Each structure stands twice: as C-alpha cells, then as structure tokens.
Amino acid sequence: EDKVVQSPLSLVVHEGDTVTLNCSYEVTNFRSLLWYKQEKKAPTFLFMLTSSGIEKKSGRLSSILDKKELFSILNITATQTGDSAIYLCAVEKKTSYDKVIFGPGTSLSVIP
Amino acid sequence: NAGVTQTPKFRILKIGQSMTLQCTQDMNHNYMYWYRQDPGMGLKLIYYSVGAGITDKGEVPNGYNVSRSTTEDFPLRLELAAPSQTSVYFCASSYSIYTANYGYTFGSGTRLTVV
C-alpha cells in the first residue's frame, strides 16, 4: 500500500532557529514529490521535486529529494512566527491522475 | 483572480440531513478534486473530475456524490449526513493531468460538523 510518512508530527521552535522537516515515502510509479504550507485555510504550494539531489530554494525555504532513499527534507532557516503552519508532503504517481498521496503533515509552531 | 471558491465556510448538520458543498474555479482548469482532511490523517481524495461530465471515485467516496455540468463548478453532495463525515473539506483544481510545476490550487475549505 502506498504511504507517505512525515516526521516529526509537531515541532515547537524559537524564532531564528533552523528546522528540518522530513518526508519518507513508499509509493509505486513515483512521479514527483510536493510540499505545501497550510496556515489557517487552504494549502499553498511550495515546491515540486522530481529529480534527486537538485535543491529547490525559495527565500529561507529549501527542499531536496533523494529518490534512492525515498526521502525528502524541507529546511527553513532563520524561522519567523509567520512560518507557523502545517507542512504537508505529497507524492504524485505516474500512472493515474487521481493518485496524489498526502502525508499527515508536520505542525510547526515558531514562538518569539 | 478568485481562484477556487468554496461555500459555505462552515456548517453544522444534524444526522440524516443533506447538503451540498459548492466549489467554483475561474482558471479554466479541467481537473477538479474534493478532499477531506481529518486531524493527523492528511488529505484523502473523495472524488475527482477530469472535465465537464466526467467524474470518478477517489479513495473515500462512500456517502458522497458529485456532478460536473460545467468546467467551473464541481459541487459535492452529502445525502445522509453521518458523524463520520465531520471533517474539513477542500476543493482543488489543476490545469494539467499532472500537477506540473504549480501543484494544486486549493479552495479555503469548508468545516463541517455532523451532530
């Protein structure tokens, strides 16, 4: 059975800290891995990763995929209170457009 | 650009009642999806549509129905509400058959409580 696992499930850090969120997957016919940020409402898209070892970067956020180890990390440097959110990892399969499997999310709280 | 609009934002239903969650997108996306999100469980796909007139079941379709008469609208119907349907519901859309480089565009969600 396909699955996406995220760790930790929740995390509390102080402003300025650097955090690493983990996502591992067991999915057949992998196509891409996606990261979303979910604040109070809808998830918003952060990154899509398809190739191993190529870092995607957006401001203080970066992410990388290891297709051999079936693993991705999302790094946030110099965290701010505005980074507080649930971070969702999802894996998209090649074979079917109804198959985007979401992980449970990591709830990040950044305290001043 | 409104993106994906969901209504209502929240609702309380009694067991056995029915309701329709509305979803409209103005991006001319062919692909639309309904997800439910339960605490600690991630997002689970209920139904999806690849174009007007075409819908199919996702992972957790029981207790729900959908229709897609136009490209813009993809309503989700609950016929006999049950407490197990208490959840947050998200509608999403995408341009291509795959998420391409932009992922899905999500609506703001509907928080439904069945009592």
Coordinates of N, CA and C in Angstrom, one line a residue:
Chain A
E1 N 0.9 -1.2 0.0 CA 0.0 0.0 0.0 C 0.9 1.2 0.0
D2 N 0.5 2.2 -0.9 CA 1.3 3.4 -0.9 C 1.1 4.2 0.4
K3 N 2.2 4.8 0.8 CA 2.1 5.7 2.0 C 3.2 6.7 2.0
V4 N 2.9 7.8 2.7 CA 3.8 9.0 2.9 C 3.8 9.2 4.4
V5 N 5.0 9.3 4.9 CA 5.2 9.5 6.3 C 6.0 10.7 6.6
Q6 N 5.5 11.5 7.5 CA 6.2 12.8 7.8 C 6.7 12.7 9.3
S7 N 7.8 13.3 9.6 CA 8.3 13.5 10.9 C 9.1 14.8 11.1
P8 N 9.0 15.4 12.3 CA 8.1 15.0 13.4 C 6.7 15.4 13.0
L9 N 5.7 15.0 13.8 CA 4.3 15.4 13.5 C 4.1 16.8 14.1
S10 N 4.8 17.2 15.1 CA 4.7 18.5 15.6 C 6.1 19.0 16.1
L11 N 6.3 20.3 16.1 CA 7.6 20.8 16.4 C 7.3 22.3 16.9
V12 N 8.0 22.6 18.0 CA 8.0 24.0 18.5 C 9.4 24.5 18.6
V13 N 9.7 25.6 17.9 CA 11.0 26.2 17.9 C 10.9 27.7 18.2
H14 N 12.1 28.3 18.5 CA 12.1 29.7 18.7 C 12.5 30.5 17.4
E15 N 12.0 31.7 17.3 CA 12.4 32.5 16.2 C 13.9 32.5 16.0
G16 N 14.3 32.4 14.7 CA 15.7 32.4 14.4 C 16.3 31.0 14.3
D17 N 15.6 30.0 14.8 CA 16.1 28.6 14.7 C 16.0 28.1 13.3
T18 N 16.8 27.1 13.0 CA 16.6 26.4 11.7 C 15.9 25.1 11.9
V19 N 15.0 24.7 11.1 CA 14.3 23.5 11.3 C 14.4 22.6 10.0
T20 N 14.3 21.3 10.2 CA 14.3 20.4 9.1 C 13.1 19.4 9.3
L21 N 12.3 19.4 8.3 CA 11.1 18.6 8.3 C 11.4 17.4 7.3
N22 N 10.9 16.2 7.7 CA 11.2 15.0 7.0 C 10.0 14.4 6.3
C23 N 10.2 13.8 5.2 CA 9.2 13.1 4.5 C 9.7 11.9 3.8
S24 N 9.2 10.7 4.2 CA 9.6 9.5 3.5 C 8.4 8.9 2.8
Y25 N 8.6 8.1 1.8 CA 7.5 7.6 1.1 C 7.8 6.1 0.6
E26 N 6.7 5.4 0.4 CA 6.7 4.1 -0.2 C 5.6 4.2 -1.2
V27 N 5.9 4.5 -2.5 CA 4.9 4.7 -3.5 C 5.4 4.1 -4.8
T28 N 4.6 3.3 -5.4 CA 5.0 2.7 -6.7 C 4.7 3.8 -7.8
N29 N 5.5 3.7 -8.9 CA 5.4 4.6 -10.0 C 5.4 6.1 -9.6
F30 N 6.5 6.4 -8.9 CA 6.7 7.8 -8.4 C 6.8 8.7 -9.6
R31 N 6.2 9.9 -9.5 CA 6.4 10.9 -10.5 C 7.1 12.2 -9.8
S32 N 6.5 12.6 -8.7 CA 7.0 13.8 -8.1 C 6.6 13.9 -6.7
L33 N 7.4 14.7 -5.9 CA 7.1 15.0 -4.5 C 6.8 16.4 -4.4
L34 N 5.7 16.7 -3.6 CA 5.3 18.1 -3.5 C 5.3 18.5 -2.0
W35 N 5.6 19.7 -1.7 CA 5.5 20.3 -0.4 C 4.5 21.5 -0.4
Y36 N 3.6 21.5 0.6 CA 2.6 22.5 0.7 C 2.7 23.1 2.1
K37 N 2.4 24.4 2.2 CA 2.2 25.0 3.5 C 0.8 25.3 3.8
Q38 N 0.3 24.9 4.9 CA -1.1 25.1 5.3 C -1.2 26.0 6.5
E39 N -1.7 27.2 6.4 CA -1.9 28.0 7.5 C -3.3 27.8 8.0
K40 N -4.1 28.8 8.2 CA -5.4 28.6 8.7 C -6.3 27.9 7.7
K41 N -6.1 28.1 6.5 CA -7.1 27.7 5.5 C -6.4 26.7 4.5
A42 N -6.4 27.1 3.2 CA -6.0 26.2 2.2 C -4.5 25.9 2.1
P43 N -4.1 24.7 1.8 CA -2.7 24.5 1.5 C -2.2 25.4 0.3
T44 N -1.1 25.9 0.4 CA -0.5 26.6 -0.7 C 0.8 25.9 -1.1
F45 N 1.0 25.9 -2.4 CA 2.1 25.1 -3.0 C 3.4 25.8 -2.7
L46 N 4.4 24.9 -2.3 CA 5.8 25.4 -2.1 C 6.7 24.9 -3.2
F47 N 6.9 23.6 -3.3 CA 7.9 23.0 -4.2 C 7.3 21.8 -4.8
M48 N 7.8 21.5 -6.0 CA 7.7 20.2 -6.6 C 9.1 19.7 -7.0
L49 N 9.4 18.4 -6.6 CA 10.7 17.8 -6.8 C 10.5 16.6 -7.6
T50 N 11.3 16.5 -8.6 CA 11.2 15.3 -9.5 C 12.6 14.6 -9.6
S51 N 13.7 15.3 -9.4 CA 15.0 14.7 -9.6 C 15.7 14.7 -8.3
S52 N 16.5 13.6 -8.1 CA 17.3 13.5 -6.9 C 18.4 14.6 -6.9
G53 N 18.7 15.1 -5.7 CA 19.9 15.9 -5.5 C 19.8 17.3 -5.9
I54 N 18.7 17.7 -6.5 CA 18.6 19.1 -7.0 C 17.8 19.9 -6.0
E55 N 18.5 20.9 -5.4 CA 17.8 21.6 -4.3 C 16.9 22.7 -5.0
K56 N 15.7 22.8 -4.4 CA 14.8 23.8 -4.8 C 14.8 24.8 -3.6
K57 N 14.8 26.1 -4.0 CA 15.0 27.1 -3.0 C 14.0 28.3 -3.2
S58 N 13.5 28.8 -2.1 CA 12.6 29.9 -2.2 C 12.8 30.7 -0.9
G59 N 13.6 31.8 -1.0 CA 13.9 32.6 0.2 C 14.5 31.7 1.3
R60 N 13.9 31.6 2.5 CA 14.5 30.9 3.6 C 14.2 29.4 3.5
L61 N 13.4 29.0 2.6 CA 12.9 27.6 2.5 C 13.7 26.9 1.4
S62 N 14.1 25.7 1.6 CA 14.7 24.9 0.6 C 14.3 23.4 0.8
S63 N 14.4 22.7 -0.3 CA 14.0 21.3 -0.2 C 14.8 20.5 -1.2
I64 N 15.0 19.2 -0.9 CA 15.8 18.3 -1.7 C 15.2 16.9 -1.6
L65 N 15.4 16.2 -2.7 CA 14.8 14.8 -2.8 C 15.9 13.8 -3.0
D66 N 15.7 12.7 -2.3 CA 16.6 11.5 -2.5 C 15.8 10.4 -3.0
K67 N 15.8 10.1 -4.3 CA 14.9 9.1 -4.8 C 15.4 7.7 -4.5
K68 N 16.7 7.6 -4.2 CA 17.3 6.2 -3.8 C 16.8 5.9 -2.4
E69 N 16.8 6.8 -1.5 CA 16.4 6.6 -0.1 C 14.9 6.8 0.1
L70 N 14.2 7.3 -1.0 CA 12.8 7.6 -0.9 C 12.5 8.6 0.2
F71 N 13.2 9.7 0.1 CA 13.2 10.7 1.2 C 13.3 12.1 0.7
S72 N 12.7 13.0 1.4 CA 12.8 14.4 1.1 C 12.9 15.2 2.4
I73 N 13.6 16.3 2.4 CA 13.6 17.2 3.5 C 13.2 18.6 3.1
L74 N 12.6 19.3 4.0 CA 12.3 20.7 3.8 C 13.0 21.5 5.0
N75 N 13.8 22.4 4.6 CA 14.6 23.2 5.5 C 14.0 24.6 5.6
I76 N 13.9 25.1 6.8 CA 13.6 26.5 7.0 C 14.6 27.1 7.9
T77 N 15.3 28.1 7.3 CA 16.3 28.8 8.1 C 15.8 30.1 8.7
A78 N 16.4 30.5 9.8 CA 16.0 31.8 10.5 C 14.5 31.9 10.6
T79 N 13.9 30.9 11.2 CA 12.5 30.9 11.3 C 11.8 32.1 11.9
Q80 N 10.6 32.4 11.4 CA 9.8 33.6 11.9 C 8.5 33.1 12.3
T81 N 7.8 33.9 13.1 CA 6.5 33.4 13.6 C 5.5 33.2 12.4
G82 N 5.7 33.8 11.3 CA 4.9 33.6 10.1 C 5.1 32.3 9.4
D83 N 6.1 31.6 9.9 CA 6.4 30.2 9.3 C 5.5 29.2 10.1
S84 N 4.9 29.6 11.1 CA 4.0 28.6 11.9 C 2.9 28.2 11.0
A85 N 2.8 26.9 10.8 CA 1.8 26.3 9.8 C 1.9 24.8 9.9
I86 N 1.1 24.1 9.2 CA 1.2 22.7 8.9 C 1.9 22.5 7.6
Y87 N 2.9 21.7 7.5 CA 3.6 21.5 6.3 C 3.3 20.1 5.8
L88 N 2.7 20.1 4.6 CA 2.3 18.8 4.0 C 3.2 18.3 2.9
C89 N 3.5 17.1 3.0 CA 4.3 16.4 1.9 C 3.3 15.5 1.1
A90 N 3.4 15.5 -0.2 CA 2.6 14.7 -1.0 C 3.4 14.1 -2.1
V91 N 3.0 12.9 -2.5 CA 3.7 12.2 -3.6 C 2.7 11.9 -4.7
E92 N 3.1 12.3 -5.9 CA 2.2 12.1 -7.1 C 2.7 10.9 -7.9
K93 N 1.8 10.1 -8.3 CA 2.1 8.9 -9.1 C 2.0 9.1 -10.6
K94 N 2.8 8.3 -11.3 CA 2.8 8.5 -12.8 C 1.5 8.0 -13.4
T95 N 1.0 6.9 -12.8 CA 0.0 6.1 -13.6 C -1.4 6.6 -13.6
S96 N -1.7 7.5 -12.6 CA -3.1 7.9 -12.5 C -3.2 9.3 -12.0
Y97 N -4.1 10.1 -12.6 CA -4.2 11.4 -12.1 C -5.0 11.6 -10.8
D98 N -5.5 10.5 -10.3 CA -6.2 10.6 -9.1 C -5.3 10.2 -7.9
K99 N -4.1 10.0 -8.2 CA -3.2 9.5 -7.1 C -2.2 10.5 -6.7
V100 N -2.6 11.4 -5.8 CA -1.7 12.2 -5.1 C -1.9 11.8 -3.6
I101 N -0.8 11.3 -3.0 CA -1.0 10.7 -1.7 C -0.3 11.7 -0.7
F102 N -1.1 12.2 0.2 CA -0.6 13.2 1.2 C -0.2 12.5 2.5
G103 N 0.9 13.1 3.0 CA 1.3 12.7 4.4 C 0.4 13.4 5.4
P104 N 0.6 13.0 6.7 CA -0.2 13.6 7.7 C 0.1 15.1 8.1
G105 N 1.3 15.5 7.6 CA 1.6 16.9 7.9 C 2.5 17.0 9.2
T106 N 3.3 18.0 9.2 CA 4.1 18.4 10.4 C 3.6 19.8 10.8
S107 N 3.2 19.9 12.1 CA 2.7 21.1 12.6 C 3.9 21.9 13.2
L108 N 4.2 23.0 12.7 CA 5.4 23.8 13.1 C 4.8 25.0 13.9
S109 N 5.3 25.2 15.1 CA 5.0 26.5 15.8 C 6.3 27.2 16.1
V110 N 6.4 28.5 15.7 CA 7.5 29.3 15.9 C 7.2 30.3 16.9
I111 N 7.8 30.3 18.1 CA 7.5 31.2 19.2 C 8.5 32.3 19.2
P112 N 8.1 33.5 19.6 CA 9.0 34.7 19.6 C 10.1 34.5 20.7
Chain B
N1 N -8.1 37.8 -9.6 CA -8.5 36.4 -9.9 C -8.9 35.6 -8.7
A2 N -10.1 35.1 -8.7 CA -10.6 34.5 -7.4 C -10.0 33.1 -7.2
G3 N -9.6 32.4 -8.2 CA -9.0 31.1 -8.0 C -10.1 30.0 -7.7
V4 N -10.1 29.3 -6.6 CA -11.0 28.3 -6.2 C -11.9 28.8 -5.1
T5 N -13.2 28.9 -5.3 CA -14.0 29.5 -4.2 C -14.9 28.4 -3.7
Q6 N -14.9 28.2 -2.4 CA -15.8 27.2 -1.7 C -16.8 27.9 -0.8
T7 N -18.0 27.4 -0.8 CA -19.0 27.8 0.1 C -19.8 26.6 0.6
P8 N -20.3 26.6 1.8 CA -20.1 27.6 2.9 C -18.7 27.4 3.5
K9 N -18.3 28.3 4.4 CA -17.0 28.1 5.1 C -17.1 27.2 6.2
F10 N -18.3 27.2 6.9 CA -18.6 26.2 7.9 C -20.0 25.9 8.0
R11 N -20.4 24.7 8.5 CA -21.8 24.3 8.6 C -21.9 23.2 9.7
I12 N -23.0 23.3 10.4 CA -23.4 22.2 11.3 C -24.6 21.5 10.8
L13 N -24.5 20.2 10.7 CA -25.6 19.4 10.2 C -26.1 18.4 11.2
K14 N -27.3 18.1 11.2 CA -27.8 17.0 12.0 C -27.7 15.7 11.3
I15 N -27.6 14.6 12.0 CA -27.5 13.3 11.4 C -28.7 13.1 10.5
G16 N -28.4 12.6 9.3 CA -29.5 12.3 8.3 C -29.9 13.5 7.4
Q17 N -29.4 14.7 7.7 CA -29.6 15.8 6.8 C -28.7 15.7 5.6
S18 N -29.1 16.5 4.6 CA -28.3 16.5 3.4 C -27.8 18.0 3.1
M19 N -26.7 18.1 2.3 CA -26.3 19.4 2.0 C -25.3 19.3 0.8
T20 N -25.1 20.4 0.1 CA -24.2 20.5 -1.0 C -23.1 21.5 -0.7
L21 N -21.9 21.1 -0.8 CA -20.8 22.0 -0.7 C -20.4 22.5 -2.1
Q22 N -20.4 23.8 -2.3 CA -20.2 24.4 -3.6 C -18.7 24.6 -3.8
C23 N -18.3 24.4 -5.1 CA -16.9 24.7 -5.5 C -16.9 25.3 -6.9
T24 N -16.3 26.5 -7.0 CA -16.2 27.1 -8.4 C -14.8 27.6 -8.6
Q25 N -14.3 27.4 -9.8 CA -13.0 27.9 -10.1 C -13.1 28.7 -11.4
D26 N -12.3 29.7 -11.5 CA -12.3 30.6 -12.7 C -11.0 30.6 -13.5
M27 N -10.3 29.5 -13.4 CA -9.0 29.4 -14.0 C -9.0 28.5 -15.3
N28 N -10.2 28.1 -15.6 CA -10.4 27.2 -16.8 C -9.7 25.9 -16.6
H29 N -9.5 25.4 -15.4 CA -8.9 24.2 -15.1 C -9.8 23.0 -15.5
N30 N -9.3 22.0 -16.1 CA -10.1 20.8 -16.5 C -10.3 19.9 -15.3
Y31 N -9.2 19.9 -14.4 CA -9.2 18.8 -13.4 C -9.6 19.4 -12.0
M32 N -10.6 18.8 -11.4 CA -11.0 19.3 -10.1 C -11.1 18.1 -9.2
Y33 N -11.0 18.4 -7.8 CA -10.9 17.3 -6.8 C -11.6 17.8 -5.6
W34 N -12.1 16.8 -4.9 CA -12.6 17.0 -3.5 C -11.8 16.2 -2.5
Y35 N -11.3 16.8 -1.5 CA -10.5 16.2 -0.4 C -11.2 16.4 0.9
R36 N -11.0 15.5 1.8 CA -11.3 15.7 3.2 C -10.1 15.6 4.0
Q37 N -10.0 16.4 5.1 CA -8.8 16.4 5.9 C -9.2 16.2 7.4
D38 N -8.8 15.1 7.9 CA -9.0 14.8 9.3 C -7.7 15.0 10.1
P39 N -7.8 15.4 11.4 CA -6.6 15.6 12.1 C -5.6 14.4 12.1
G40 N -4.3 14.7 11.8 CA -3.3 13.7 11.8 C -3.4 12.7 10.6
M41 N -4.3 12.9 9.7 CA -4.6 11.9 8.7 C -4.2 12.4 7.3
G42 N -3.8 13.6 7.1 CA -3.5 14.1 5.8 C -4.8 14.3 5.0
L43 N -4.7 14.5 3.7 CA -5.8 14.8 2.8 C -6.2 13.5 2.1
K44 N -7.4 13.2 2.1 CA -7.9 12.0 1.4 C -8.8 12.4 0.3
L45 N -8.6 11.8 -0.9 CA -9.4 12.1 -2.1 C -10.8 11.5 -2.0
I46 N -11.8 12.3 -2.2 CA -13.2 11.8 -2.2 C -13.6 11.5 -3.6
Y47 N -13.6 12.5 -4.5 CA -14.0 12.3 -5.9 C -13.1 13.3 -6.7
Y48 N -13.0 13.0 -8.0 CA -12.3 13.9 -8.9 C -13.0 14.0 -10.2
S49 N -12.6 15.0 -11.0 CA -13.2 15.1 -12.3 C -12.2 15.6 -13.3
V50 N -12.2 15.0 -14.5 CA -11.2 15.4 -15.5 C -11.8 16.3 -16.5
G51 N -13.0 16.7 -16.4 CA -13.7 17.6 -17.3 C -15.2 17.6 -17.1
A52 N -15.8 18.5 -17.7 CA -17.3 18.6 -17.6 C -17.9 17.2 -18.0
G53 N -18.8 16.7 -17.2 CA -19.5 15.5 -17.5 C -18.8 14.2 -17.1
I54 N -17.5 14.4 -16.6 CA -16.7 13.2 -16.2 C -16.3 13.2 -14.8
T55 N -16.7 12.3 -14.0 CA -16.3 12.2 -12.6 C -15.9 10.8 -12.3
D56 N -15.2 10.6 -11.2 CA -14.8 9.3 -10.8 C -14.5 9.3 -9.3
K57 N -14.6 8.1 -8.7 CA -14.4 8.0 -7.2 C -12.9 8.1 -6.9
G58 N -12.6 8.6 -5.7 CA -11.3 8.6 -5.2 C -11.2 7.5 -4.1
E59 N -10.4 7.9 -3.1 CA -10.1 6.9 -2.1 C -11.3 6.7 -1.1
V60 N -12.0 7.7 -0.8 CA -13.1 7.6 0.3 C -14.4 8.2 -0.2
P61 N -15.0 7.6 -1.2 CA -16.2 8.2 -1.8 C -17.5 7.9 -1.1
N62 N -17.5 6.9 -0.2 CA -18.8 6.5 0.3 C -19.5 7.6 1.1
G63 N -20.8 7.8 0.8 CA -21.6 8.8 1.5 C -21.6 10.2 0.8
Y64 N -20.9 10.2 -0.4 CA -20.8 11.4 -1.2 C -21.2 11.2 -2.6
N65 N -21.6 12.3 -3.2 CA -21.9 12.3 -4.7 C -21.4 13.6 -5.3
V66 N -21.0 13.6 -6.5 CA -20.6 14.8 -7.2 C -21.2 14.9 -8.6
S67 N -21.1 16.1 -9.2 CA -21.5 16.3 -10.6 C -20.6 17.3 -11.2
R68 N -20.5 17.3 -12.4 CA -19.7 18.3 -13.1 C -20.4 18.7 -14.4
S69 N -21.3 19.6 -14.3 CA -22.0 20.0 -15.5 C -21.3 21.1 -16.3
T70 N -20.4 21.8 -15.6 CA -19.7 22.9 -16.3 C -18.2 22.7 -15.9
T71 N -17.3 23.4 -16.7 CA -15.9 23.4 -16.3 C -15.7 24.1 -15.0
E72 N -16.5 25.1 -14.7 CA -16.2 25.9 -13.5 C -16.7 25.3 -12.2
D73 N -17.7 24.5 -12.2 CA -18.4 24.1 -11.0 C -18.2 22.6 -10.7
F74 N -18.0 22.3 -9.4 CA -17.8 20.9 -9.0 C -18.4 20.7 -7.6
P75 N -19.7 20.6 -7.5 CA -20.3 20.5 -6.2 C -20.2 19.1 -5.6
L76 N -20.2 19.1 -4.3 CA -20.1 17.8 -3.5 C -21.4 17.7 -2.7
R77 N -22.0 16.6 -2.8 CA -23.3 16.4 -2.1 C -23.2 15.3 -1.1
L78 N -23.7 15.6 0.1 CA -23.8 14.7 1.2 C -25.3 14.4 1.4
E79 N -25.7 13.1 1.2 CA -27.1 12.8 1.1 C -27.7 12.5 2.5
L80 N -27.0 11.7 3.3 CA -27.5 11.4 4.7 C -26.3 11.6 5.6
A81 N -26.2 12.8 6.2 CA -25.0 13.1 6.9 C -24.8 12.2 8.1
A82 N -23.6 11.8 8.4 CA -23.2 10.9 9.5 C -22.1 11.6 10.3
P83 N -22.0 11.3 11.6 CA -20.9 11.9 12.4 C -19.5 11.6 11.8
S84 N -19.3 10.5 11.1 CA -18.0 10.2 10.5 C -17.7 11.2 9.3
Q85 N -18.6 12.0 8.9 CA -18.3 13.0 7.9 C -18.0 14.3 8.4
T86 N -17.9 14.4 9.7 CA -17.3 15.6 10.3 C -15.9 15.7 9.9
S87 N -15.5 16.8 9.2 CA -14.2 17.0 8.7 C -14.1 18.4 8.1
V88 N -12.9 18.7 7.6 CA -12.7 19.9 6.8 C -12.6 19.4 5.3
Y89 N -13.3 20.0 4.5 CA -13.4 19.6 3.0 C -12.7 20.7 2.2
F90 N -11.8 20.2 1.3 CA -11.2 21.1 0.4 C -11.5 20.7 -1.0
C91 N -11.8 21.7 -1.8 CA -11.9 21.6 -3.3 C -10.6 22.1 -3.9
A92 N -10.1 21.4 -4.9 CA -8.9 21.8 -5.6 C -9.0 21.7 -7.1
S93 N -8.2 22.4 -7.8 CA -8.2 22.3 -9.3 C -6.7 22.3 -9.8
S94 N -6.6 21.8 -11.0 CA -5.3 21.8 -11.6 C -5.4 21.9 -13.1
Y95 N -4.4 22.5 -13.8 CA -4.5 22.7 -15.2 C -4.3 21.5 -16.0
S96 N -3.3 20.8 -15.6 CA -2.9 19.6 -16.4 C -3.2 18.3 -15.7
I97 N -3.0 17.3 -16.4 CA -3.3 15.9 -15.9 C -2.4 15.6 -14.7
Y98 N -1.3 16.2 -14.7 CA -0.4 16.2 -13.5 C -0.3 17.5 -12.9
T99 N 0.3 17.6 -11.8 CA 0.4 18.9 -11.1 C 1.4 19.9 -11.7
A100 N 2.1 19.4 -12.7 CA 3.1 20.3 -13.3 C 4.0 21.0 -12.3
N101 N 4.3 22.2 -12.5 CA 5.2 22.9 -11.6 C 4.5 23.8 -10.5
Y102 N 3.2 23.7 -10.5 CA 2.4 24.6 -9.6 C 1.6 23.9 -8.6
G103 N 1.5 22.6 -8.6 CA 0.7 21.9 -7.6 C -0.8 22.1 -7.9
Y104 N -1.5 21.8 -6.9 CA -3.0 22.1 -7.0 C -3.2 23.6 -6.5
T105 N -4.3 24.1 -6.9 CA -4.9 25.3 -6.3 C -6.0 24.9 -5.4
F106 N -5.9 25.2 -4.2 CA -7.0 24.8 -3.2 C -7.9 25.9 -2.9
G107 N -9.2 25.5 -2.6 CA -10.1 26.5 -2.0 C -9.8 26.6 -0.5
S108 N -10.5 27.5 0.1 CA -10.2 27.9 1.5 C -10.8 26.9 2.5
G109 N -11.6 25.9 2.0 CA -12.1 24.9 2.9 C -13.5 25.1 3.5
T110 N -14.1 24.0 3.8 CA -15.4 24.0 4.5 C -15.3 23.1 5.7
R111 N -15.6 23.7 6.9 CA -15.5 22.9 8.1 C -16.9 22.5 8.4
L112 N -17.1 21.1 8.3 CA -18.4 20.5 8.5 C -18.5 19.7 9.8
T113 N -19.5 20.0 10.6 CA -19.7 19.2 11.8 C -21.1 18.5 11.7
V114 N -21.1 17.2 12.0 CA -22.4 16.5 12.0 C -22.7 16.0 13.4
V115 N -23.8 16.5 13.9 CA -24.2 16.2 15.3 C -25.5 15.3 15.4

